[in-house]
PDB file of C-alpha atoms and ligand atoms in Angstrom:
ATOM      1  CA  UNK A   1      45.036  29.235  60.867  1.00 48.00           C
ATOM      2  CA  UNK A   2      42.338  27.091  59.346  1.00 48.00           C
ATOM      3  CA  UNK A   3      41.189  29.811  56.976  1.00 58.00           C
ATOM      4  CA  UNK A   4      44.709  30.533  55.871  1.00 93.00           C
ATOM      5  CA  UNK A   5      45.310  26.895  54.887  1.00 97.00           C
ATOM      6  CA  UNK A   6      42.074  26.962  52.901  1.00 97.00           C
ATOM      7  CA  UNK A   7      43.073  30.263  51.292  1.00 97.00           C
ATOM      8  CA  UNK A   8      46.552  28.996  50.396  1.00 97.00           C
ATOM      9  CA  UNK A   9      45.097  25.818  48.964  1.00 98.00           C
ATOM     10  CA  UNK A  10      42.675  27.783  46.789  1.00 98.00           C
ATOM     11  CA  UNK A  11      45.481  30.019  45.543  1.00 97.00           C
ATOM     12  CA  UNK A  12      47.699  26.999  44.767  1.00 98.00           C
ATOM     13  CA  UNK A  13      44.885  25.329  42.828  1.00 98.00           C
ATOM     14  CA  UNK A  14      44.355  28.445  40.727  1.00 98.00           C
ATOM     15  CA  UNK A  15      48.057  28.756  39.996  1.00 98.00           C
ATOM     16  CA  UNK A  16      48.215  25.059  39.190  1.00 98.00           C
ATOM     17  CA  UNK A  17      45.404  25.364  36.651  1.00 98.00           C
ATOM     18  CA  UNK A  18      47.194  28.370  35.122  1.00 98.00           C
ATOM     19  CA  UNK A  19      50.503  26.472  34.987  1.00 97.00           C
ATOM     20  CA  UNK A  20      48.809  23.534  33.264  1.00 98.00           C
ATOM     21  CA  UNK A  21      47.417  25.908  30.636  1.00 98.00           C
ATOM     22  CA  UNK A  22      50.797  27.618  30.209  1.00 97.00           C
ATOM     23  CA  UNK A  23      52.384  24.208  29.656  1.00 97.00           C
ATOM     24  CA  UNK A  24      49.699  23.257  27.142  1.00 97.00           C
ATOM     25  CA  UNK A  25      48.608  20.397  29.341  1.00 97.00           C
ATOM     26  CA  UNK A  26      45.036  19.346  30.113  1.00 97.00           C
ATOM     27  CA  UNK A  27      43.493  20.683  33.279  1.00 95.00           C
ATOM     28  CA  UNK A  28      43.801  18.116  36.061  1.00 96.00           C
ATOM     29  CA  UNK A  29      46.899  16.451  34.618  1.00 97.00           C
ATOM     30  CA  UNK A  30      48.962  17.490  37.646  1.00 98.00           C
ATOM     31  CA  UNK A  31      47.974  16.173  41.059  1.00 98.00           C
ATOM     32  CA  UNK A  32      48.630  18.009  44.260  1.00 98.00           C
ATOM     33  CA  UNK A  33      50.357  16.208  47.117  1.00 98.00           C
ATOM     34  CA  UNK A  34      50.048  18.212  50.342  1.00 98.00           C
ATOM     35  CA  UNK A  35      53.285  17.647  52.273  1.00 98.00           C
ATOM     36  CA  UNK A  36      52.220  17.674  55.903  1.00 98.00           C
ATOM     37  CA  UNK A  37      55.444  16.572  57.630  1.00 97.00           C
ATOM     38  CA  UNK A  38      55.832  18.268  61.033  1.00 97.00           C
ATOM     39  CA  UNK A  39      52.360  19.798  60.654  1.00 97.00           C
ATOM     40  CA  UNK A  40      49.728  18.804  63.204  1.00 97.00           C
ATOM     41  CA  UNK A  41      46.751  16.591  62.378  1.00 98.00           C
ATOM     42  CA  UNK A  42      44.531  19.677  62.659  1.00 97.00           C
ATOM     43  CA  UNK A  43      46.354  21.241  59.687  1.00 97.00           C
ATOM     44  CA  UNK A  44      45.735  18.089  57.634  1.00 98.00           C
ATOM     45  CA  UNK A  45      42.095  18.213  58.628  1.00 98.00           C
ATOM     46  CA  UNK A  46      41.813  21.842  57.525  1.00 97.00           C
ATOM     47  CA  UNK A  47      43.140  20.943  54.069  1.00 98.00           C
ATOM     48  CA  UNK A  48      40.977  17.820  53.980  1.00 98.00           C
ATOM     49  CA  UNK A  49      37.840  19.824  54.671  1.00 97.00           C
ATOM     50  CA  UNK A  50      38.862  21.970  51.729  1.00 97.00           C
ATOM     51  CA  UNK A  51      38.907  18.924  49.449  1.00 98.00           C
ATOM     52  CA  UNK A  52      42.554  17.823  49.631  1.00 98.00           C
ATOM     53  CA  UNK A  53      42.851  14.025  49.773  1.00 98.00           C
ATOM     54  CA  UNK A  54      46.546  13.124  49.285  1.00 98.00           C
ATOM     55  CA  UNK A  55      49.138  13.904  51.949  1.00 98.00           C
ATOM     56  CA  UNK A  56      52.888  13.331  52.036  1.00 98.00           C
ATOM     57  CA  UNK A  57      54.852  12.457  55.165  1.00 98.00           C
ATOM     58  CA  UNK A  58      58.595  11.986  55.754  1.00 97.00           C
ATOM     59  CA  UNK A  59      58.919  10.872  59.370  1.00 97.00           C
ATOM     60  CA  UNK A  60      57.364   7.542  60.177  1.00 98.00           C
ATOM     61  CA  UNK A  61      56.428   7.786  63.864  1.00 97.00           C
ATOM     62  CA  UNK A  62      54.889  11.185  63.398  1.00 97.00           C
ATOM     63  CA  UNK A  63      52.978  10.004  60.327  1.00 98.00           C
ATOM     64  CA  UNK A  64      51.571   6.926  62.082  1.00 98.00           C
ATOM     65  CA  UNK A  65      50.277   9.040  64.966  1.00 98.00           C
ATOM     66  CA  UNK A  66      48.477  11.348  62.537  1.00 98.00           C
ATOM     67  CA  UNK A  67      47.076   8.406  60.600  1.00 98.00           C
ATOM     68  CA  UNK A  68      45.628   7.030  63.835  1.00 98.00           C
ATOM     69  CA  UNK A  69      43.998  10.343  64.619  1.00 98.00           C
ATOM     70  CA  UNK A  70      42.605  10.734  61.098  1.00 98.00           C
ATOM     71  CA  UNK A  71      41.471   7.149  60.603  1.00 96.00           C
ATOM     72  CA  UNK A  72      37.938   8.304  59.777  1.00 97.00           C
ATOM     73  CA  UNK A  73      39.191  10.329  56.777  1.00 98.00           C
ATOM     74  CA  UNK A  74      39.535   9.027  53.240  1.00 98.00           C
ATOM     75  CA  UNK A  75      43.189  10.007  52.808  1.00 98.00           C
ATOM     76  CA  UNK A  76      45.801   8.738  50.358  1.00 98.00           C
ATOM     77  CA  UNK A  77      49.026   8.593  52.388  1.00 98.00           C
ATOM     78  CA  UNK A  78      52.331   9.007  50.552  1.00 99.00           C
ATOM     79  CA  UNK A  79      55.687   8.273  52.140  1.00 98.00           C
ATOM     80  CA  UNK A  80      58.261  10.695  50.720  1.00 98.00           C
ATOM     81  CA  UNK A  81      61.157  10.550  53.212  1.00 97.00           C
ATOM     82  CA  UNK A  82      64.331   8.506  53.479  1.00 95.00           C
ATOM     83  CA  UNK A  83      63.438   4.866  53.963  1.00 96.00           C
ATOM     84  CA  UNK A  84      65.504   2.476  56.075  1.00 95.00           C
ATOM     85  CA  UNK A  85      64.937  -1.236  56.533  1.00 97.00           C
ATOM     86  CA  UNK A  86      63.418  -0.899  59.989  1.00 97.00           C
ATOM     87  CA  UNK A  87      60.580   1.251  58.626  1.00 98.00           C
ATOM     88  CA  UNK A  88      59.487  -0.826  55.670  1.00 98.00           C
ATOM     89  CA  UNK A  89      56.941  -3.001  57.504  1.00 98.00           C
ATOM     90  CA  UNK A  90      54.892  -0.061  58.742  1.00 98.00           C
ATOM     91  CA  UNK A  91      55.224   1.818  55.467  1.00 98.00           C
ATOM     92  CA  UNK A  92      54.068  -1.243  53.494  1.00 98.00           C
ATOM     93  CA  UNK A  93      51.038  -1.595  55.756  1.00 98.00           C
ATOM     94  CA  UNK A  94      50.007   2.028  56.196  1.00 98.00           C
ATOM     95  CA  UNK A  95      50.776   3.906  52.978  1.00 98.00           C
ATOM     96  CA  UNK A  96      49.382   3.856  49.438  1.00 98.00           C
ATOM     97  CA  UNK A  97      52.494   5.316  47.826  1.00 99.00           C
ATOM     98  CA  UNK A  98      56.254   5.490  48.366  1.00 98.00           C
ATOM     99  CA  UNK A  99      57.996   8.244  46.356  1.00 98.00           C
ATOM    100  CA  UNK A 100      61.471   7.714  47.782  1.00 98.00           C
ATOM    101  CA  UNK A 101      62.485   4.203  46.758  1.00 98.00           C
ATOM    102  CA  UNK A 102      66.201   4.154  45.995  1.00 97.00           C
ATOM    103  CA  UNK A 103      67.479   0.634  46.477  1.00 97.00           C
ATOM    104  CA  UNK A 104      66.548  -2.945  45.749  1.00 98.00           C
ATOM    105  CA  UNK A 105      66.787  -4.208  49.302  1.00 98.00           C
ATOM    106  CA  UNK A 106      64.113  -1.754  50.430  1.00 98.00           C
ATOM    107  CA  UNK A 107      61.945  -2.640  47.421  1.00 98.00           C
ATOM    108  CA  UNK A 108      62.162  -6.336  48.268  1.00 98.00           C
ATOM    109  CA  UNK A 109      61.208  -5.734  51.878  1.00 98.00           C
ATOM    110  CA  UNK A 110      58.230  -3.555  50.905  1.00 98.00           C
ATOM    111  CA  UNK A 111      57.162  -6.248  48.442  1.00 98.00           C
ATOM    112  CA  UNK A 112      57.414  -9.018  51.044  1.00 98.00           C
ATOM    113  CA  UNK A 113      55.690  -6.942  53.731  1.00 98.00           C
ATOM    114  CA  UNK A 114      52.802  -5.474  51.743  1.00 98.00           C
ATOM    115  CA  UNK A 115      49.723  -7.014  53.411  1.00 98.00           C
ATOM    116  CA  UNK A 116      47.762  -9.420  51.176  1.00 97.00           C
ATOM    117  CA  UNK A 117      44.472  -7.543  51.630  1.00 96.00           C
ATOM    118  CA  UNK A 118      45.829  -4.347  50.100  1.00 98.00           C
ATOM    119  CA  UNK A 119      46.434  -3.515  46.424  1.00 98.00           C
ATOM    120  CA  UNK A 120      50.078  -3.359  45.313  1.00 98.00           C
ATOM    121  CA  UNK A 121      52.029  -0.464  46.809  1.00 98.00           C
ATOM    122  CA  UNK A 122      52.572   2.374  44.315  1.00 98.00           C
ATOM    123  CA  UNK A 123      56.247   3.262  44.128  1.00 99.00           C
ATOM    124  CA  UNK A 124      58.438   5.855  42.458  1.00 98.00           C
ATOM    125  CA  UNK A 125      62.185   5.509  42.171  1.00 98.00           C
ATOM    126  CA  UNK A 126      63.955   8.551  43.586  1.00 98.00           C
ATOM    127  CA  UNK A 127      66.740   9.726  41.283  1.00 98.00           C
ATOM    128  CA  UNK A 128      69.612  11.926  42.428  1.00 96.00           C
ATOM    129  CA  UNK A 129      69.435  14.217  39.391  1.00 93.00           C
ATOM    130  CA  UNK A 130      71.696  16.919  40.792  1.00 85.00           C
ATOM    131  CA  UNK A 131      74.454  14.462  41.704  1.00 80.00           C
ATOM    132  CA  UNK A 132      74.773  15.822  45.234  1.00 79.00           C
ATOM    133  CA  UNK A 133      76.676  13.314  47.377  1.00 77.00           C
ATOM    134  CA  UNK A 134      74.524  13.911  50.472  1.00 73.00           C
ATOM    135  CA  UNK A 135      71.178  13.502  48.715  1.00 76.00           C
ATOM    136  CA  UNK A 136      69.391  10.205  48.624  1.00 88.00           C
ATOM    137  CA  UNK A 137      68.327   8.732  45.338  1.00 96.00           C
ATOM    138  CA  UNK A 138      69.785   6.366  42.796  1.00 97.00           C
ATOM    139  CA  UNK A 139      72.267   7.718  40.236  1.00 96.00           C
ATOM    140  CA  UNK A 140      70.651   8.454  36.854  1.00 96.00           C
ATOM    141  CA  UNK A 141      72.746   5.794  35.123  1.00 96.00           C
ATOM    142  CA  UNK A 142      71.605   3.143  37.610  1.00 97.00           C
ATOM    143  CA  UNK A 143      67.915   3.934  37.359  1.00 98.00           C
ATOM    144  CA  UNK A 144      67.132   1.542  34.509  1.00 98.00           C
ATOM    145  CA  UNK A 145      68.621  -1.496  36.223  1.00 98.00           C
ATOM    146  CA  UNK A 146      66.802  -0.753  39.480  1.00 98.00           C
ATOM    147  CA  UNK A 147      63.546  -0.212  37.563  1.00 98.00           C
ATOM    148  CA  UNK A 148      63.961  -3.604  35.885  1.00 98.00           C
ATOM    149  CA  UNK A 149      64.214  -5.352  39.238  1.00 98.00           C
ATOM    150  CA  UNK A 150      61.430  -3.375  40.927  1.00 98.00           C
ATOM    151  CA  UNK A 151      59.069  -4.017  38.014  1.00 98.00           C
ATOM    152  CA  UNK A 152      59.361  -7.755  38.714  1.00 98.00           C
ATOM    153  CA  UNK A 153      58.058  -7.454  42.281  1.00 98.00           C
ATOM    154  CA  UNK A 154      54.351  -8.402  42.252  1.00 98.00           C
ATOM    155  CA  UNK A 155      53.310  -6.512  45.399  1.00 98.00           C
ATOM    156  CA  UNK A 156      54.776  -3.251  44.137  1.00 98.00           C
ATOM    157  CA  UNK A 157      53.478  -1.215  41.241  1.00 98.00           C
ATOM    158  CA  UNK A 158      56.234   0.854  39.688  1.00 98.00           C
ATOM    159  CA  UNK A 159      54.568   4.146  38.758  1.00 98.00           C
ATOM    160  CA  UNK A 160      57.462   6.428  37.883  1.00 98.00           C
ATOM    161  CA  UNK A 161      60.304   8.619  39.055  1.00 98.00           C
ATOM    162  CA  UNK A 162      60.810  11.229  41.747  1.00 98.00           C
ATOM    163  CA  UNK A 163      63.507  13.867  42.267  1.00 97.00           C
ATOM    164  CA  UNK A 164      64.454  16.642  44.679  1.00 96.00           C
ATOM    165  CA  UNK A 165      66.786  18.892  42.664  1.00 94.00           C
ATOM    166  CA  UNK A 166      69.194  21.290  44.328  1.00 92.00           C
ATOM    167  CA  UNK A 167      67.595  24.726  44.758  1.00 91.00           C
ATOM    168  CA  UNK A 168      68.414  27.244  42.047  1.00 91.00           C
ATOM    169  CA  UNK A 169      67.641  30.952  41.843  1.00 92.00           C
ATOM    170  CA  UNK A 170      67.066  31.128  38.125  1.00 93.00           C
ATOM    171  CA  UNK A 171      63.942  29.503  36.588  1.00 90.00           C
ATOM    172  CA  UNK A 172      65.798  28.202  33.543  1.00 92.00           C
ATOM    173  CA  UNK A 173      68.406  26.490  35.755  1.00 93.00           C
ATOM    174  CA  UNK A 174      65.595  24.988  37.812  1.00 93.00           C
ATOM    175  CA  UNK A 175      64.152  23.313  34.726  1.00 95.00           C
ATOM    176  CA  UNK A 176      67.307  21.389  33.812  1.00 95.00           C
ATOM    177  CA  UNK A 177      67.100  18.592  36.426  1.00 96.00           C
ATOM    178  CA  UNK A 178      63.383  18.160  35.725  1.00 97.00           C
ATOM    179  CA  UNK A 179      64.268  17.703  32.064  1.00 97.00           C
ATOM    180  CA  UNK A 180      66.824  15.052  33.038  1.00 96.00           C
ATOM    181  CA  UNK A 181      64.173  13.183  35.022  1.00 98.00           C
ATOM    182  CA  UNK A 182      61.666  13.407  32.159  1.00 98.00           C
ATOM    183  CA  UNK A 183      64.280  12.052  29.740  1.00 98.00           C
ATOM    184  CA  UNK A 184      64.911   9.069  32.046  1.00 98.00           C
ATOM    185  CA  UNK A 185      61.157   8.563  32.301  1.00 98.00           C
ATOM    186  CA  UNK A 186      60.909   8.334  28.507  1.00 97.00           C
ATOM    187  CA  UNK A 187      63.773   5.843  28.407  1.00 97.00           C
ATOM    188  CA  UNK A 188      61.736   3.603  30.723  1.00 97.00           C
ATOM    189  CA  UNK A 189      58.615   3.764  28.528  1.00 93.00           C
ATOM    190  CA  UNK A 190      58.491  -0.037  28.326  1.00 95.00           C
ATOM    191  CA  UNK A 191      57.413  -0.257  31.965  1.00 97.00           C
ATOM    192  CA  UNK A 192      54.183   1.677  31.424  1.00 96.00           C
ATOM    193  CA  UNK A 193      55.063   4.418  33.889  1.00 98.00           C
ATOM    194  CA  UNK A 194      52.617   7.286  34.414  1.00 98.00           C
ATOM    195  CA  UNK A 195      54.165   9.337  37.215  1.00 98.00           C
ATOM    196  CA  UNK A 196      56.732  12.116  37.455  1.00 98.00           C
ATOM    197  CA  UNK A 197      56.848  13.262  41.082  1.00 98.00           C
ATOM    198  CA  UNK A 198      58.746  16.546  40.905  1.00 98.00           C
ATOM    199  CA  UNK A 199      58.330  20.115  42.054  1.00 98.00           C
ATOM    200  CA  UNK A 200      58.139  21.607  45.568  1.00 97.00           C
ATOM    201  CA  UNK A 201      56.988  24.996  46.841  1.00 97.00           C
ATOM    202  CA  UNK A 202      59.927  26.869  45.278  1.00 95.00           C
ATOM    203  CA  UNK A 203      60.113  25.200  41.878  1.00 96.00           C
ATOM    204  CA  UNK A 204      56.834  23.477  41.078  1.00 97.00           C
ATOM    205  CA  UNK A 205      55.822  25.738  38.213  1.00 96.00           C
ATOM    206  CA  UNK A 206      58.981  24.808  36.293  1.00 96.00           C
ATOM    207  CA  UNK A 207      58.286  21.157  37.116  1.00 98.00           C
ATOM    208  CA  UNK A 208      54.799  21.447  35.610  1.00 98.00           C
ATOM    209  CA  UNK A 209      56.318  22.889  32.432  1.00 97.00           C
ATOM    210  CA  UNK A 210      58.556  19.810  32.247  1.00 97.00           C
ATOM    211  CA  UNK A 211      55.779  17.279  32.758  1.00 98.00           C
ATOM    212  CA  UNK A 212      55.298  16.737  36.500  1.00 98.00           C
ATOM    213  CA  UNK A 213      52.239  14.617  37.327  1.00 98.00           C
ATOM    214  CA  UNK A 214      52.529  15.080  41.120  1.00 98.00           C
ATOM    215  CA  UNK A 215      53.821  18.260  42.700  1.00 98.00           C
ATOM    216  CA  UNK A 216      54.685  17.948  46.395  1.00 98.00           C
ATOM    217  CA  UNK A 217      53.875  21.171  48.223  1.00 98.00           C
ATOM    218  CA  UNK A 218      54.399  21.819  51.906  1.00 98.00           C
ATOM    219  CA  UNK A 219      54.970  25.468  52.786  1.00 97.00           C
ATOM    220  CA  UNK A 220      52.899  26.719  49.843  1.00 97.00           C
ATOM    221  CA  UNK A 221      49.867  25.049  51.430  1.00 98.00           C
ATOM    222  CA  UNK A 222      50.572  24.996  55.173  1.00 97.00           C
ATOM    223  CA  UNK A 223      52.893  27.957  55.642  1.00 95.00           C
ATOM    224  CA  UNK A 224      56.238  27.701  57.429  1.00 93.00           C
ATOM    225  CA  UNK A 225      56.937  24.289  58.906  1.00 92.00           C
ATOM    226  CA  UNK A 226      57.155  23.913  62.683  1.00 88.00           C
ATOM    227  CA  UNK A 227      60.359  22.178  63.829  1.00 87.00           C
ATOM    228  CA  UNK A 228      60.201  18.457  64.418  1.00 80.00           C
ATOM    229  CA  UNK A 229      58.986  17.585  67.916  1.00 65.00           C
ATOM    230  CA  UNK A 230      61.645  16.249  70.329  1.00 62.00           C
ATOM    231  CA  UNK A 231      59.992  12.789  70.331  1.00 55.00           C
ATOM    232  CA  UNK A 232      61.195  12.253  66.748  1.00 47.00           C
ATOM    233  CA  UNK A 233      64.818  13.419  66.720  1.00 47.00           C
ATOM    234  CA  UNK A 234      66.541  14.130  63.434  1.00 45.00           C
ATOM    235  CA  UNK A 235      68.713  11.021  63.385  1.00 42.00           C
ATOM    236  CA  UNK A 236      71.026  10.153  60.532  1.00 40.00           C
ATOM    237  CA  UNK A 237      70.675   6.425  60.886  1.00 40.00           C
ATOM    238  CA  UNK A 238      67.865   4.012  61.412  1.00 38.00           C
ATOM    239  CA  UNK A 239      67.637   4.010  65.183  1.00 39.00           C
ATOM    240  CA  UNK A 240      65.152   6.663  66.174  1.00 39.00           C
ATOM    241  CA  UNK A 241      62.189   5.425  64.155  1.00 41.00           C
ATOM    242  CA  UNK A 242      62.668   1.739  64.940  1.00 37.00           C
ATOM    243  CA  UNK A 243      59.456  -0.241  64.986  1.00 37.00           C
ATOM    244  CA  UNK A 244      60.597  -3.831  64.934  1.00 30.00           C
TER     245      UNK A 244
HETATM  246  C1  LIG B 301      59.434  18.616  52.652  1.00 60.47           C
HETATM  247  C2  LIG B 301      59.326  18.006  51.302  1.00 60.47           C
HETATM  248  C3  LIG B 301      58.547  18.609  50.289  1.00 60.47           C
HETATM  249  C4  LIG B 301      57.809  19.914  50.459  1.00 60.47           C
HETATM  250  O1  LIG B 301      58.685  20.981  50.611  1.00 60.47           O
HETATM  251  P1  LIG B 301      58.158  22.502  50.495  1.00 60.47           P
HETATM  252  O2  LIG B 301      59.347  23.252  50.040  1.00 60.47           O
HETATM  253  O3  LIG B 301      57.691  22.886  51.840  1.00 60.47           O
HETATM  254  O4  LIG B 301      57.063  22.517  49.485  1.00 60.47           O
HETATM  255  C5  LIG B 301      58.445  17.948  49.081  1.00 60.47           C
HETATM  256  N1  LIG B 301      59.074  16.783  48.858  1.00 60.47           N
HETATM  257  C6  LIG B 301      59.829  16.179  49.794  1.00 60.47           C
HETATM  258  C7  LIG B 301      60.488  14.885  49.481  1.00 60.47           C
HETATM  259  C8  LIG B 301      59.980  16.782  51.034  1.00 60.47           C
HETATM  260  O5  LIG B 301      60.748  16.167  51.961  1.00 60.47           O
END
């Protein structure tokens, strides 16, 4: 198990370096976020021992338990899942990044709740580039107005944009939503953004070609995901992860 995570991580790093070259981008311009949701703390530790430092989590209770167990590690924790009001206090206190910001109310709560001793919370606005009604994310045409408001919040640092496009079989089709996100990113140049969080295990090479600066890889690094444990049921609303 441990060796296979190390082996997958090595293979991903080699492919990432090759993808950067193919895109004509400098080596190291794309950062690797290891998405460890539903994976045990031991899997995180295996990747950590192999040099991985940034990890992405989607489910708050599960993430907090792993953070407690791995408190001795120098890990950058990224929250990448749907964010409801009742989770913002813990996320503001325990994470360095939020990739999934999609409304002002949540931004204001994170801003108010970010502890004074910590640097501003890095945030990306999640954009619903594929226009799927069930997906979270702000509509492309509303991104600029949300960015304007978020940029005014002193305890947040607006870094860029994130998207989870609908899966597509054909590589050229996969590139289109990434191009849409990059175009939006350029339209927001005045905010000094430096982050395009796009690309998952099935489409990250296309995302690198279109300018991704973080790729978020779960199965490519850890293998197939175990199901969520029964203690953190897959609720639709806010209830199950309540902390307040
Ligand atoms: C689960 C998840 C990923 C990783 O998915 P893989 O296909 O396993 O690489 C990336 N981003 C987000 C927001 C996720 O929820």
